[in-house]
XYZ file of C-alpha atoms in Angstrom:
355
model
C 84.252 -11.012 -38.434
C 88.022 -10.882 -38.979
C 90.547 -12.620 -41.196
C 90.442 -15.919 -39.315
C 86.796 -16.112 -38.241
C 85.224 -19.590 -38.332
C 82.537 -18.226 -40.663
C 85.141 -18.631 -43.389
C 85.646 -22.340 -42.782
C 82.599 -23.541 -44.714
C 83.336 -21.113 -47.547
C 86.832 -22.548 -47.963
C 85.430 -26.095 -47.737
C 83.050 -25.247 -50.591
C 85.969 -23.901 -52.613
C 87.855 -27.159 -52.056
C 84.870 -29.159 -53.303
C 84.552 -26.894 -56.334
C 88.212 -27.087 -57.309
C 88.159 -30.857 -56.843
C 85.066 -31.256 -59.006
C 86.628 -29.141 -61.754
C 89.854 -31.145 -61.636
C 92.057 -28.332 -60.323
C 93.752 -30.411 -57.659
C 96.570 -27.925 -57.107
C 94.151 -25.188 -56.077
C 92.168 -27.660 -53.998
C 95.362 -28.672 -52.178
C 96.242 -25.036 -51.501
C 92.795 -24.408 -50.045
C 93.110 -27.499 -47.855
C 96.322 -26.052 -46.465
C 94.657 -22.660 -46.045
C 91.764 -24.236 -44.147
C 94.250 -25.736 -41.689
C 95.935 -22.335 -41.376
C 92.594 -20.678 -40.541
C 91.905 -23.269 -37.855
C 95.374 -22.865 -36.379
C 95.066 -19.089 -36.277
C 91.660 -19.173 -34.618
C 92.067 -22.113 -32.225
C 95.860 -22.374 -31.800
C 98.352 -24.792 -33.334
C 98.182 -27.302 -30.482
C 94.445 -27.260 -29.784
C 92.000 -30.124 -30.034
C 89.766 -28.019 -32.264
C 92.396 -27.992 -35.006
C 92.573 -31.805 -35.156
C 89.703 -32.248 -37.666
C 91.447 -29.886 -40.095
C 94.723 -31.795 -39.665
C 92.957 -35.082 -40.387
C 91.165 -33.662 -43.417
C 94.455 -32.386 -44.842
C 96.216 -35.680 -44.103
C 93.453 -37.687 -45.798
C 93.600 -35.320 -48.749
C 97.340 -35.823 -49.064
C 96.939 -39.599 -48.907
C 94.336 -39.519 -51.680
C 96.649 -37.322 -53.751
C 99.513 -39.739 -53.084
C 97.567 -42.759 -54.304
C 96.396 -40.838 -57.364
C 99.964 -39.839 -58.154
C 101.372 -43.319 -57.642
C 98.842 -44.706 -60.110
C 100.072 -42.185 -62.676
C 102.708 -42.668 -65.332
C 106.340 -43.071 -64.354
C 107.532 -41.144 -67.418
C 109.121 -37.719 -67.077
C 106.825 -34.872 -68.036
C 107.712 -31.697 -69.920
C 106.350 -28.184 -69.698
C 106.902 -25.229 -72.060
C 108.170 -22.114 -70.313
C 109.324 -18.750 -71.629
C 113.056 -18.316 -71.597
C 114.963 -15.497 -69.962
C 115.852 -14.230 -73.434
C 113.715 -12.512 -76.053
C 109.935 -12.665 -76.177
C 108.520 -15.631 -78.058
C 111.384 -18.016 -77.372
C 110.659 -21.033 -75.243
C 112.407 -24.002 -73.752
C 111.388 -27.382 -72.467
C 111.705 -28.001 -68.753
C 111.524 -31.510 -67.390
C 109.239 -32.098 -64.425
C 109.410 -35.006 -62.012
C 107.240 -38.053 -62.784
C 103.891 -38.123 -60.933
C 105.006 -41.077 -58.819
C 108.035 -39.158 -57.561
C 106.011 -36.017 -56.863
C 103.378 -38.064 -55.017
C 105.784 -38.706 -52.167
C 105.609 -35.062 -51.180
C 101.944 -35.679 -50.400
C 102.796 -38.860 -48.512
C 105.338 -37.163 -46.259
C 102.940 -34.285 -45.587
C 100.266 -36.831 -44.659
C 102.666 -38.454 -42.199
C 103.325 -35.079 -40.594
C 99.619 -34.178 -40.457
C 98.600 -37.480 -38.862
C 101.399 -37.271 -36.326
C 100.440 -33.699 -35.393
C 96.793 -34.718 -35.010
C 97.855 -37.550 -32.682
C 100.160 -35.246 -30.727
C 97.451 -32.598 -30.252
C 94.957 -35.213 -29.079
C 97.340 -36.857 -26.613
C 98.842 -33.633 -25.266
C 95.341 -32.378 -24.507
C 94.670 -35.482 -22.435
C 92.048 -36.950 -24.771
C 93.482 -40.474 -24.512
C 90.177 -42.233 -25.067
C 89.265 -40.343 -28.200
C 87.850 -43.010 -30.551
C 89.747 -41.392 -33.428
C 93.158 -42.144 -31.926
C 93.430 -45.831 -32.969
C 92.331 -44.991 -36.509
C 94.848 -42.141 -36.694
C 97.659 -44.402 -35.546
C 96.778 -46.982 -38.201
C 96.690 -44.289 -40.881
C 100.105 -43.094 -39.745
C 101.402 -46.681 -39.801
C 100.168 -47.093 -43.376
C 101.809 -43.839 -44.483
C 105.088 -44.772 -42.801
C 105.088 -48.242 -44.366
C 104.477 -46.895 -47.861
C 107.285 -44.394 -47.362
C 109.644 -47.289 -46.626
C 108.859 -48.655 -50.105
C 109.466 -45.444 -51.999
C 111.752 -46.928 -54.637
C 109.527 -49.918 -55.269
C 106.408 -47.760 -55.644
C 108.160 -45.455 -58.090
C 109.343 -48.361 -60.221
C 106.259 -50.574 -60.162
C 103.288 -49.825 -57.866
C 101.659 -53.174 -58.755
C 104.584 -55.082 -57.283
C 106.228 -52.520 -55.027
C 106.492 -54.945 -52.117
C 108.275 -57.564 -54.198
C 110.378 -55.204 -56.301
C 113.588 -57.147 -56.695
C 116.267 -54.530 -57.070
C 116.910 -50.844 -56.697
C 118.946 -48.793 -59.144
C 122.120 -49.739 -57.237
C 121.383 -53.428 -57.574
C 120.736 -54.004 -53.881
C 117.636 -55.815 -52.744
C 114.952 -53.702 -51.127
C 114.466 -56.338 -48.437
C 118.036 -55.694 -47.334
C 118.115 -51.994 -48.067
C 114.838 -50.656 -46.656
C 113.430 -53.352 -44.419
C 116.106 -53.771 -41.782
C 115.280 -53.090 -38.156
C 117.083 -49.764 -37.824
C 115.309 -47.534 -40.334
C 113.346 -44.488 -39.243
C 110.283 -46.053 -40.891
C 110.566 -49.135 -38.712
C 110.986 -47.028 -35.563
C 108.091 -44.676 -36.342
C 105.765 -47.577 -37.058
C 106.879 -49.499 -33.993
C 106.218 -46.439 -31.830
C 102.728 -46.044 -33.291
C 101.892 -49.665 -32.451
C 103.221 -49.157 -28.924
C 101.027 -46.082 -28.484
C 98.020 -48.171 -29.513
C 98.853 -50.624 -26.743
C 99.140 -47.769 -24.243
C 95.688 -46.438 -25.148
C 94.204 -49.898 -24.651
C 95.970 -50.523 -21.346
C 94.495 -47.294 -20.005
C 90.973 -48.082 -21.183
C 89.073 -50.364 -18.773
C 86.464 -50.969 -21.470
C 88.961 -52.121 -24.083
C 87.809 -55.239 -25.947
C 90.230 -58.175 -25.423
C 89.904 -59.058 -29.104
C 90.996 -55.539 -30.082
C 93.961 -55.787 -27.713
C 94.952 -59.093 -29.294
C 94.631 -57.593 -32.786
C 97.055 -54.858 -31.767
C 99.534 -57.464 -30.506
C 99.180 -59.293 -33.817
C 99.697 -56.011 -35.665
C 102.915 -55.519 -33.713
C 103.979 -58.989 -34.780
C 103.184 -58.253 -38.422
C 105.254 -55.067 -38.247
C 108.245 -56.973 -36.918
C 107.792 -59.642 -39.594
C 107.586 -57.046 -42.385
C 110.870 -55.538 -41.245
C 112.626 -58.905 -41.004
C 112.646 -59.112 -37.197
C 111.000 -62.492 -37.288
C 111.868 -63.958 -33.905
C 110.413 -60.844 -32.288
C 107.325 -61.221 -34.465
C 106.729 -64.750 -33.174
C 106.892 -63.450 -29.607
C 104.049 -61.013 -30.308
C 101.908 -63.706 -31.939
C 102.470 -65.994 -28.957
C 101.627 -63.168 -26.551
C 98.339 -62.576 -28.370
C 97.428 -66.263 -28.104
C 98.379 -66.437 -24.416
C 96.453 -63.251 -23.640
C 93.247 -64.487 -25.280
C 93.569 -67.805 -23.449
C 94.029 -66.004 -20.123
C 90.953 -63.872 -20.872
C 88.981 -67.100 -21.415
C 87.967 -66.118 -24.924
C 86.051 -68.995 -26.587
C 88.338 -71.262 -28.620
C 86.326 -70.605 -31.765
C 87.037 -66.880 -31.591
C 90.722 -67.496 -30.941
C 90.880 -69.875 -33.907
C 89.144 -67.403 -36.206
C 91.774 -64.794 -35.363
C 94.951 -66.869 -35.090
C 94.143 -69.996 -37.108
C 91.948 -68.761 -39.977
C 91.003 -71.189 -42.747
C 92.731 -68.927 -45.265
C 96.160 -67.764 -43.984
C 96.570 -64.003 -43.729
C 99.214 -62.238 -45.792
C 100.609 -59.078 -44.215
C 100.131 -56.167 -44.084
C 96.472 -55.727 -43.143
C 96.713 -51.962 -42.572
C 97.130 -51.150 -46.268
C 95.690 -52.687 -49.401
C 97.746 -55.456 -50.935
C 98.372 -55.186 -54.689
C 95.669 -56.912 -56.754
C 93.348 -57.176 -53.755
C 89.708 -56.194 -53.358
C 90.751 -53.443 -50.946
C 92.980 -51.839 -53.569
C 89.953 -51.367 -55.819
C 87.665 -50.269 -52.996
C 85.595 -53.459 -53.123
C 83.902 -54.636 -49.902
C 84.922 -58.133 -48.749
C 81.329 -59.363 -49.010
C 80.596 -57.885 -52.458
C 79.483 -60.367 -55.113
C 81.878 -60.236 -58.063
C 81.742 -61.775 -61.503
C 85.134 -63.457 -61.587
C 86.714 -64.597 -64.831
C 88.331 -67.732 -63.404
C 90.450 -69.213 -60.643
C 93.612 -71.113 -59.781
C 93.842 -73.740 -57.054
C 97.239 -73.731 -55.367
C 98.985 -75.803 -52.761
C 101.996 -74.388 -50.958
C 103.881 -74.511 -47.714
C 104.213 -71.639 -45.241
C 107.332 -71.748 -43.100
C 107.547 -70.751 -39.440
C 108.667 -67.298 -40.571
C 105.895 -66.801 -43.105
C 107.820 -67.633 -46.274
C 106.038 -69.449 -49.107
C 107.622 -72.598 -50.526
C 106.733 -75.414 -52.935
C 103.972 -73.619 -54.823
C 102.032 -75.979 -57.104
C 98.997 -75.390 -59.312
C 96.591 -78.265 -58.622
C 93.653 -76.947 -60.647
C 92.582 -73.976 -62.753
C 90.095 -72.724 -65.296
C 91.015 -72.836 -68.968
C 91.484 -69.049 -69.137
C 94.085 -68.994 -66.341
C 97.063 -68.005 -68.454
C 100.731 -68.473 -67.620
C 101.011 -64.723 -67.052
C 98.242 -64.776 -64.444
C 99.910 -67.714 -62.730
C 103.260 -65.905 -62.677
C 101.693 -62.788 -61.180
C 100.015 -64.839 -58.482
C 103.226 -66.653 -57.618
C 104.992 -63.313 -57.308
C 102.275 -61.944 -55.034
C 102.498 -64.996 -52.775
C 106.213 -64.500 -52.320
C 106.049 -60.716 -52.002
C 105.568 -60.422 -48.254
C 105.246 -62.972 -45.452
C 102.147 -64.813 -44.382
C 101.232 -64.686 -40.732
C 101.976 -68.143 -39.235
C 98.926 -69.930 -37.868
C 98.467 -71.713 -34.547
C 97.878 -75.442 -34.874
C 96.682 -77.246 -31.747
C 97.783 -74.319 -29.606
C 101.279 -74.038 -31.073
C 102.754 -71.793 -33.741
C 103.144 -73.919 -36.846
C 106.659 -74.899 -37.832
C 105.533 -75.832 -41.336
C 102.009 -75.297 -42.650
C 100.731 -76.990 -45.828
C 97.727 -75.183 -47.283
C 95.472 -75.329 -50.323
C 93.814 -72.113 -51.453
C 91.660 -71.110 -54.414
C 92.495 -67.676 -55.859
C 89.934 -65.993 -58.096
C 90.881 -63.465 -60.745
C 89.204 -60.892 -62.975
C 90.193 -58.011 -65.221
C 90.532 -54.947 -63.004
C 88.714 -52.917 -65.635
C 85.537 -54.835 -64.866
C 85.488 -53.329 -61.354
C 85.368 -49.693 -62.528
């Protein structure tokens, strides 16, 4: 039926599954790219029909990125034949898996963006996949902004103190003028556009997008702008006459929310693929009291209770996680809190017990 006939699609998909099952991820990646090529040749680069292949390739690249980031940071070596006589060999250094993983991340960004572009340019503005695609793009863009931190320590990439030049990441990568900030901001704005043009849009979803915009500003140190988005979300829900209980659950939750929500925080359930409602056999807990400032910073952390097996190392890791990225400020009696004193119990367990 021709070189690019759709009859080949399922065959290539089966090859991808086979290579993946056998552990040959390089061949699987090449076949993923080939499957996109087949779709583009048959349907056209800018068609709606090619979007599923773009998404599949983007998701594949994201999975490969996370696998690579979890790998060793040590430089690898391969044995290759030299250009001289037969039998001689030399060692050639290869990039660490964490460095190489960013190739997958940048390809995922491109794939998601192309899938969004194809969908929008074909007028399919109410496609239910669009919001999910934008959030996936936002996640990929955010992780790209933390490249150096992820390479050095993926467990604490958000709170990595210094780069190789001695500058702080918060000053180097998270200012308001980076391409990562702009690309993420644009994705959030597109989400708002989709919702404004959808008469059936849920007010709670619209408010969540406004809050997401605020979180993005907060993560990139544009904190006054972040507060404006949070206030807009509160005002919008009030205008829509949403019940106070629903507003409180979103903007004044019992447990303050630590950003970002669009990607798994280190040491969280989401990082290990655990559902929020799953029953877990925790090893112990620490009870903490701390203050959250108007701009989401944590201050005055105190341990007010803990189990006997809560070691100093566990406490230090928890303190570092609390200070890694900002908390979203809560509304108290209809106003954004200036200073919020909270008490929270944090449970812990050995990550190996979740496998």
